[in-house]
CSV table of C-alpha atoms and ligand atoms in Angstrom, one decimal:
chain,number,residue,atom,x,y,z
A,227,UNK,CA,63.1,129.5,74.0
A,228,UNK,CA,66.8,130.6,74.0
A,229,UNK,CA,68.9,127.5,72.8
A,230,UNK,CA,70.7,128.0,76.4
A,231,UNK,CA,67.3,126.9,77.8
A,232,UNK,CA,67.3,129.6,80.2
A,233,UNK,CA,63.2,130.3,81.3
A,234,UNK,CA,62.6,133.9,83.1
A,235,UNK,CA,66.2,134.2,85.0
A,236,UNK,CA,66.2,138.2,83.3
A,237,UNK,CA,67.3,140.1,86.3
A,238,UNK,CA,70.4,137.6,86.4
A,239,UNK,CA,70.9,137.6,82.4
A,240,UNK,CA,71.0,141.2,83.2
A,241,UNK,CA,73.8,140.8,86.3
A,242,UNK,CA,75.9,138.9,84.2
A,243,UNK,CA,76.0,141.2,81.2
A,244,UNK,CA,76.7,144.0,83.1
A,245,UNK,CA,78.9,142.7,85.5
A,246,UNK,CA,82.9,142.1,84.8
A,247,UNK,CA,84.1,139.2,86.9
A,248,UNK,CA,86.5,136.9,86.0
A,249,UNK,CA,85.1,134.2,88.7
A,250,UNK,CA,81.3,133.1,89.2
A,251,UNK,CA,79.8,131.6,91.8
A,252,UNK,CA,76.3,131.2,90.9
A,253,UNK,CA,74.5,130.1,94.4
A,254,UNK,CA,70.8,128.6,94.3
A,255,UNK,CA,68.9,125.2,94.7
A,256,UNK,CA,69.0,122.6,92.4
A,257,UNK,CA,66.8,122.6,89.0
A,258,UNK,CA,66.3,126.1,88.8
A,259,UNK,CA,68.7,126.8,86.2
A,260,UNK,CA,72.5,127.7,86.9
A,261,UNK,CA,74.0,125.1,85.0
A,262,UNK,CA,71.8,127.0,82.1
A,263,UNK,CA,73.2,130.7,83.7
A,264,UNK,CA,76.7,129.5,83.3
A,265,UNK,CA,76.8,128.7,79.4
A,266,UNK,CA,74.8,131.8,79.2
A,267,UNK,CA,78.6,132.4,80.5
A,268,UNK,CA,80.0,131.1,79.0
A,269,UNK,CA,78.2,132.4,75.5
A,270,UNK,CA,78.5,136.0,76.8
A,271,UNK,CA,82.2,135.6,76.7
A,272,UNK,CA,82.6,133.8,73.2
A,273,UNK,CA,79.8,135.2,71.4
A,274,UNK,CA,80.5,136.5,67.9
A,275,UNK,CA,78.4,139.5,68.8
A,276,UNK,CA,79.2,139.3,72.2
A,277,UNK,CA,75.0,139.0,73.9
A,278,UNK,CA,74.7,135.6,73.8
A,279,UNK,CA,72.9,135.7,70.8
A,280,UNK,CA,72.0,132.1,70.7
A,281,UNK,CA,72.3,131.8,67.2
A,282,UNK,CA,76.5,132.2,66.2
A,283,UNK,CA,78.1,128.7,65.9
A,284,UNK,CA,79.9,129.3,68.7
A,285,UNK,CA,76.7,130.1,71.3
A,286,UNK,CA,74.8,127.2,69.4
A,287,UNK,CA,78.9,124.6,70.8
A,288,UNK,CA,77.2,126.1,74.1
A,289,UNK,CA,74.1,125.0,73.8
A,290,UNK,CA,75.0,121.8,72.8
A,291,UNK,CA,78.0,121.3,75.4
A,292,UNK,CA,80.5,121.0,72.1
A,293,UNK,CA,82.9,124.1,72.3
A,294,UNK,CA,85.7,123.5,72.6
A,295,UNK,CA,86.8,126.2,75.3
A,296,UNK,CA,84.7,125.2,77.0
A,297,UNK,CA,85.2,122.3,80.3
A,298,UNK,CA,82.3,121.1,82.6
A,299,UNK,CA,83.7,119.7,86.0
A,300,UNK,CA,81.2,117.8,87.7
A,301,UNK,CA,81.6,115.8,91.4
A,302,UNK,CA,82.2,111.7,91.1
A,303,UNK,CA,81.2,109.1,93.4
A,304,UNK,CA,83.9,107.6,94.5
A,305,UNK,CA,83.2,103.9,96.2
A,306,UNK,CA,85.6,103.7,99.5
A,307,UNK,CA,86.3,99.8,99.5
A,308,UNK,CA,85.2,97.6,102.2
A,309,UNK,CA,83.1,100.5,104.1
A,310,UNK,CA,81.0,100.5,100.7
A,311,UNK,CA,80.6,104.2,101.8
A,312,UNK,CA,79.8,106.8,99.2
A,313,UNK,CA,80.6,110.4,98.6
A,314,UNK,CA,80.7,112.9,95.5
A,315,UNK,CA,83.3,115.0,95.6
A,316,UNK,CA,86.2,116.6,92.7
A,317,UNK,CA,89.1,115.2,92.9
A,318,UNK,CA,92.6,117.4,92.9
A,319,UNK,CA,93.9,114.8,90.0
A,320,UNK,CA,91.1,116.2,88.0
A,321,UNK,CA,92.7,119.5,88.7
A,322,UNK,CA,96.0,118.8,87.4
A,323,UNK,CA,97.6,116.0,85.3
A,324,UNK,CA,101.0,116.0,88.2
A,325,UNK,CA,98.2,115.0,90.7
A,326,UNK,CA,96.5,112.7,88.2
A,327,UNK,CA,99.0,109.4,88.9
A,328,UNK,CA,96.4,107.1,87.6
A,329,UNK,CA,95.5,109.1,83.9
A,330,UNK,CA,91.7,108.8,85.2
A,331,UNK,CA,91.0,111.8,83.3
A,332,UNK,CA,91.5,113.3,80.2
A,333,UNK,CA,91.7,116.6,80.8
A,334,UNK,CA,92.6,118.4,83.6
A,335,UNK,CA,92.4,122.6,83.9
A,336,UNK,CA,95.4,123.5,85.2
A,337,UNK,CA,96.8,122.5,81.8
A,338,UNK,CA,93.7,122.5,80.0
A,339,UNK,CA,93.9,126.3,80.9
A,340,UNK,CA,97.9,126.9,79.5
A,341,UNK,CA,96.3,126.5,76.1
A,342,UNK,CA,95.0,129.3,74.0
A,343,UNK,CA,91.1,129.5,73.0
A,344,UNK,CA,89.8,128.7,69.4
A,345,UNK,CA,87.5,131.6,70.1
A,346,UNK,CA,88.2,134.0,72.8
A,347,UNK,CA,88.2,133.4,76.4
A,348,UNK,CA,87.8,129.4,78.0
A,349,UNK,CA,85.9,129.4,80.4
A,350,UNK,CA,85.8,126.2,83.5
A,351,UNK,CA,82.3,125.2,85.2
A,352,UNK,CA,82.6,123.0,88.4
A,353,UNK,CA,79.0,122.2,88.9
A,354,UNK,CA,78.9,121.7,93.0
A,355,UNK,CA,81.5,123.4,94.1
A,356,UNK,CA,80.7,122.3,97.6
A,357,UNK,CA,82.6,119.2,96.1
A,358,UNK,CA,85.8,120.1,95.6
A,359,UNK,CA,87.5,119.6,98.8
A,360,UNK,CA,90.3,121.1,100.4
A,361,UNK,CA,93.4,120.0,98.1
A,362,UNK,CA,91.6,120.1,94.7
A,363,UNK,CA,91.1,123.7,95.6
A,364,UNK,CA,94.9,124.3,97.1
A,365,UNK,CA,96.0,122.8,93.5
A,366,UNK,CA,93.3,125.4,91.7
A,367,UNK,CA,94.0,128.9,93.4
A,368,UNK,CA,97.2,130.1,91.6
A,369,UNK,CA,95.2,129.8,88.1
A,370,UNK,CA,92.4,130.8,89.6
A,371,UNK,CA,93.9,134.3,90.6
A,372,UNK,CA,96.2,134.7,87.4
A,373,UNK,CA,93.8,132.3,84.6
A,374,UNK,CA,95.9,132.4,81.6
A,375,UNK,CA,95.0,134.0,78.2
A,376,UNK,CA,91.8,135.1,80.7
A,377,UNK,CA,90.3,132.1,80.9
A,378,UNK,CA,86.6,132.2,82.8
A,379,UNK,CA,85.6,130.5,86.0
A,380,UNK,CA,82.1,129.3,87.0
A,381,UNK,CA,81.6,127.6,90.5
A,382,UNK,CA,77.9,125.9,90.9
A,383,UNK,CA,76.7,125.3,94.5
A,384,UNK,CA,73.7,125.1,96.0
A,385,UNK,CA,75.0,125.7,99.6
A,386,UNK,CA,77.0,128.1,99.8
A,387,UNK,CA,78.2,127.8,103.2
A,388,UNK,CA,80.1,125.0,102.2
A,389,UNK,CA,82.1,125.8,99.7
A,390,UNK,CA,85.8,126.6,100.3
A,391,UNK,CA,86.1,130.2,101.9
A,392,UNK,CA,89.3,130.5,99.3
A,393,UNK,CA,86.7,129.7,96.4
A,394,UNK,CA,84.4,132.2,96.8
A,395,UNK,CA,85.9,135.0,98.5
A,396,UNK,CA,87.8,134.7,95.2
A,397,UNK,CA,84.4,134.8,93.1
A,398,UNK,CA,81.4,137.3,91.8
A,399,UNK,CA,78.5,135.4,93.6
A,400,UNK,CA,75.4,136.0,91.7
A,401,UNK,CA,72.0,134.3,94.4
A,402,UNK,CA,69.9,132.6,91.7
A,403,UNK,CA,66.1,132.3,92.9
A,404,UNK,CA,63.2,130.4,92.0
A,405,UNK,CA,61.3,131.8,88.3
A,406,UNK,CA,58.0,132.8,89.4
A,407,UNK,CA,54.6,131.2,89.4
A,408,UNK,CA,53.1,133.7,85.9
A,409,UNK,CA,56.8,132.3,84.1
A,410,UNK,CA,56.9,128.7,85.1
A,411,UNK,CA,52.8,128.8,84.0
A,412,UNK,CA,53.7,130.2,80.4
A,413,UNK,CA,57.3,128.5,79.9
A,414,UNK,CA,54.8,125.0,80.6
A,415,UNK,CA,52.4,126.5,77.8
A,416,UNK,CA,55.1,126.8,75.9
A,417,UNK,CA,56.6,123.5,76.3
A,418,UNK,CA,53.3,121.3,76.0
A,419,UNK,CA,50.2,123.3,76.0
A,420,UNK,CA,48.6,122.3,78.9
A,421,UNK,CA,48.6,123.6,82.8
A,422,UNK,CA,49.2,121.1,85.0
A,423,UNK,CA,48.9,122.3,88.4
A,424,UNK,CA,50.4,119.5,90.6
A,425,UNK,CA,53.7,120.0,88.4
A,426,UNK,CA,53.7,123.8,88.5
A,427,UNK,CA,53.4,123.3,92.5
A,428,UNK,CA,56.0,120.3,92.4
A,429,UNK,CA,57.9,122.5,90.5
A,430,UNK,CA,57.9,125.6,92.7
A,431,UNK,CA,60.0,127.7,90.2
A,432,UNK,CA,62.6,124.9,89.3
A,433,UNK,CA,62.5,125.4,85.6
A,434,UNK,CA,64.5,121.9,85.4
A,435,UNK,CA,61.6,120.0,86.2
A,436,UNK,CA,60.1,121.3,82.9
A,437,UNK,CA,62.4,119.9,81.3
A,438,UNK,CA,61.8,116.4,83.2
A,439,UNK,CA,58.1,116.5,83.5
A,440,UNK,CA,57.3,113.0,82.3
A,441,UNK,CA,59.8,111.2,84.6
A,442,UNK,CA,58.1,113.9,88.0
A,443,UNK,CA,54.7,113.2,86.8
A,444,UNK,CA,55.5,109.7,86.7
A,445,UNK,CA,56.7,110.2,90.5
A,446,UNK,CA,54.2,111.7,91.6
A,447,UNK,CA,51.5,109.6,90.4
A,448,UNK,CA,53.6,106.7,92.2
A,449,UNK,CA,53.7,108.6,95.4
A,450,UNK,CA,50.3,109.0,95.5
A,451,UNK,CA,49.7,105.1,95.0
A,452,UNK,CA,51.7,104.8,98.0
A,453,UNK,CA,49.8,107.3,100.3
A,454,UNK,CA,46.1,105.4,99.4
A,455,UNK,CA,48.1,102.4,100.1
A,456,UNK,CA,49.4,103.1,103.1
A,457,UNK,CA,46.1,104.9,104.0
A,458,UNK,CA,44.0,101.4,103.4
A,459,UNK,CA,44.7,98.6,104.8
A,460,UNK,CA,48.3,97.5,106.0
A,461,UNK,CA,48.5,94.2,102.9
A,462,UNK,CA,47.6,97.7,100.3
A,463,UNK,CA,50.8,99.6,102.7
A,464,UNK,CA,53.0,96.7,101.6
A,465,UNK,CA,52.3,96.5,98.2
A,466,UNK,CA,52.3,99.6,97.3
A,467,UNK,CA,55.5,99.8,98.9
A,468,UNK,CA,56.5,96.9,96.9
A,469,UNK,CA,55.1,98.4,93.8
A,470,UNK,CA,57.8,101.7,95.0
A,471,UNK,CA,61.0,99.9,95.0
A,472,UNK,CA,61.0,98.5,91.7
A,473,UNK,CA,60.8,101.6,89.7
A,474,UNK,CA,61.9,103.8,93.2
A,475,UNK,CA,64.0,107.1,91.8
A,476,UNK,CA,66.6,108.5,94.5
A,477,UNK,CA,66.8,111.8,92.0
A,478,UNK,CA,62.2,112.2,92.1
A,479,UNK,CA,60.9,109.4,94.5
A,480,UNK,CA,61.4,111.5,97.4
A,481,UNK,CA,60.8,114.2,96.8
A,482,UNK,CA,57.1,113.7,94.9
A,483,UNK,CA,56.2,111.2,98.6
A,484,UNK,CA,57.1,114.3,100.4
A,485,UNK,CA,54.7,116.5,97.7
A,486,UNK,CA,51.9,114.1,98.3
A,487,UNK,CA,52.3,114.3,101.9
A,488,UNK,CA,52.0,118.1,102.1
A,489,UNK,CA,48.2,118.7,102.7
A,490,UNK,CA,48.5,116.5,106.2
A,491,UNK,CA,49.6,118.0,108.9
A,492,UNK,CA,52.5,119.5,109.9
A,493,UNK,CA,53.0,116.7,112.7
A,494,UNK,CA,52.2,113.6,110.3
A,495,UNK,CA,54.9,115.5,107.8
A,496,UNK,CA,57.9,116.0,110.1
A,497,UNK,CA,57.1,112.2,110.7
A,498,UNK,CA,57.3,111.3,107.1
A,499,UNK,CA,60.7,113.2,106.3
A,500,UNK,CA,62.7,111.7,108.9
A,501,UNK,CA,61.4,107.8,107.8
A,502,UNK,CA,62.1,108.5,104.3
A,503,UNK,CA,65.6,110.0,105.0
A,504,UNK,CA,66.4,107.0,107.3
A,505,UNK,CA,65.6,105.1,104.5
A,506,UNK,CA,67.3,106.1,101.9
A,507,UNK,CA,70.2,106.2,104.3
A,508,UNK,CA,70.1,102.5,104.2
A,509,UNK,CA,69.7,102.2,100.7
A,510,UNK,CA,72.8,104.4,100.7
A,511,UNK,CA,74.6,101.7,102.5
A,512,UNK,CA,73.2,99.0,100.4
A,513,UNK,CA,70.6,97.6,102.8
A,514,UNK,CA,68.2,95.1,101.7
A,515,UNK,CA,65.9,96.9,99.2
A,516,UNK,CA,62.9,95.0,99.8
A,517,UNK,CA,63.1,95.3,103.7
A,518,UNK,CA,64.2,99.0,103.7
A,519,UNK,CA,60.5,99.3,101.8
A,520,UNK,CA,58.2,97.6,104.5
A,521,UNK,CA,59.8,99.6,106.9
A,522,UNK,CA,59.5,102.5,105.4
A,523,UNK,CA,55.9,101.3,105.0
A,524,UNK,CA,54.5,100.9,107.6
A,525,UNK,CA,56.7,104.2,109.3
A,526,UNK,CA,54.7,106.3,107.4
A,527,UNK,CA,51.4,104.2,108.6
A,528,UNK,CA,52.2,104.8,111.8
A,529,UNK,CA,52.9,108.5,110.6
A,530,UNK,CA,49.3,109.0,109.2
A,531,UNK,CA,48.1,106.8,112.3
A,532,UNK,CA,47.0,104.1,111.0
A,533,UNK,CA,48.8,101.4,113.0
B,763,ZN,ZN1,76.2,134.3,69.8
């Protein structure tokens, strides 16, 4: 496997090699490999051989996330006082030092790009371009239009509808599709010498799942246990829900739960989905987790027609 940990995506890499643009918008589902491809773009721009060879010092530094010409910007959860509402944003204060009155960030995109690159081209990667608010996008616009020292930008997003038009119109759009089953299969064999059909079905073409397979497997087992509990007695359902609450991982458990319901009729799955979104919403509002999971268990039992 290449050091950028790209699984599949030959076509996308071909496009990236041949397309000349200084700003890219990588669109695709989470964990499909967009971040690895962003590293690939940075490597292409700075590789000693110009090929993203994966073995020159520049490529290796990019793969290790230690390249001095690559800056990575990700959204942060902003906790507004009082209401405890959390939403993720990429704030204007990471874009320019002039707007970072509290000195919250060590590096700022605009000022960082003014300094000449060590290798060839500086690359700023925005992971979660949907979270760039209008204020931040405006502060970035001039630099994006006339990047100093031929700097490059990579915006990563899941849903292009949520990316500001001012950003989108200045980027070459690249769609990153799920990786075909055969390549996923091959990659998993390479990683652990065995085939796990459940894991591959759950991954559904997202290589990122394979890199976190132990966590995912655990979530899948716990989700199955919950569904078994639900189908047994009310008491089993509640104790399974309590167990799930203790180990709940919002990254994986919601999806694992829906996956555990995948062989049920559509109407059951729709109700389970609804119950789960409600539970997640309550957890985000910091409702009592024990209670949230009890309610979830009752709702899921209802969905299964067991009352
Ligand atoms: Zn290289």
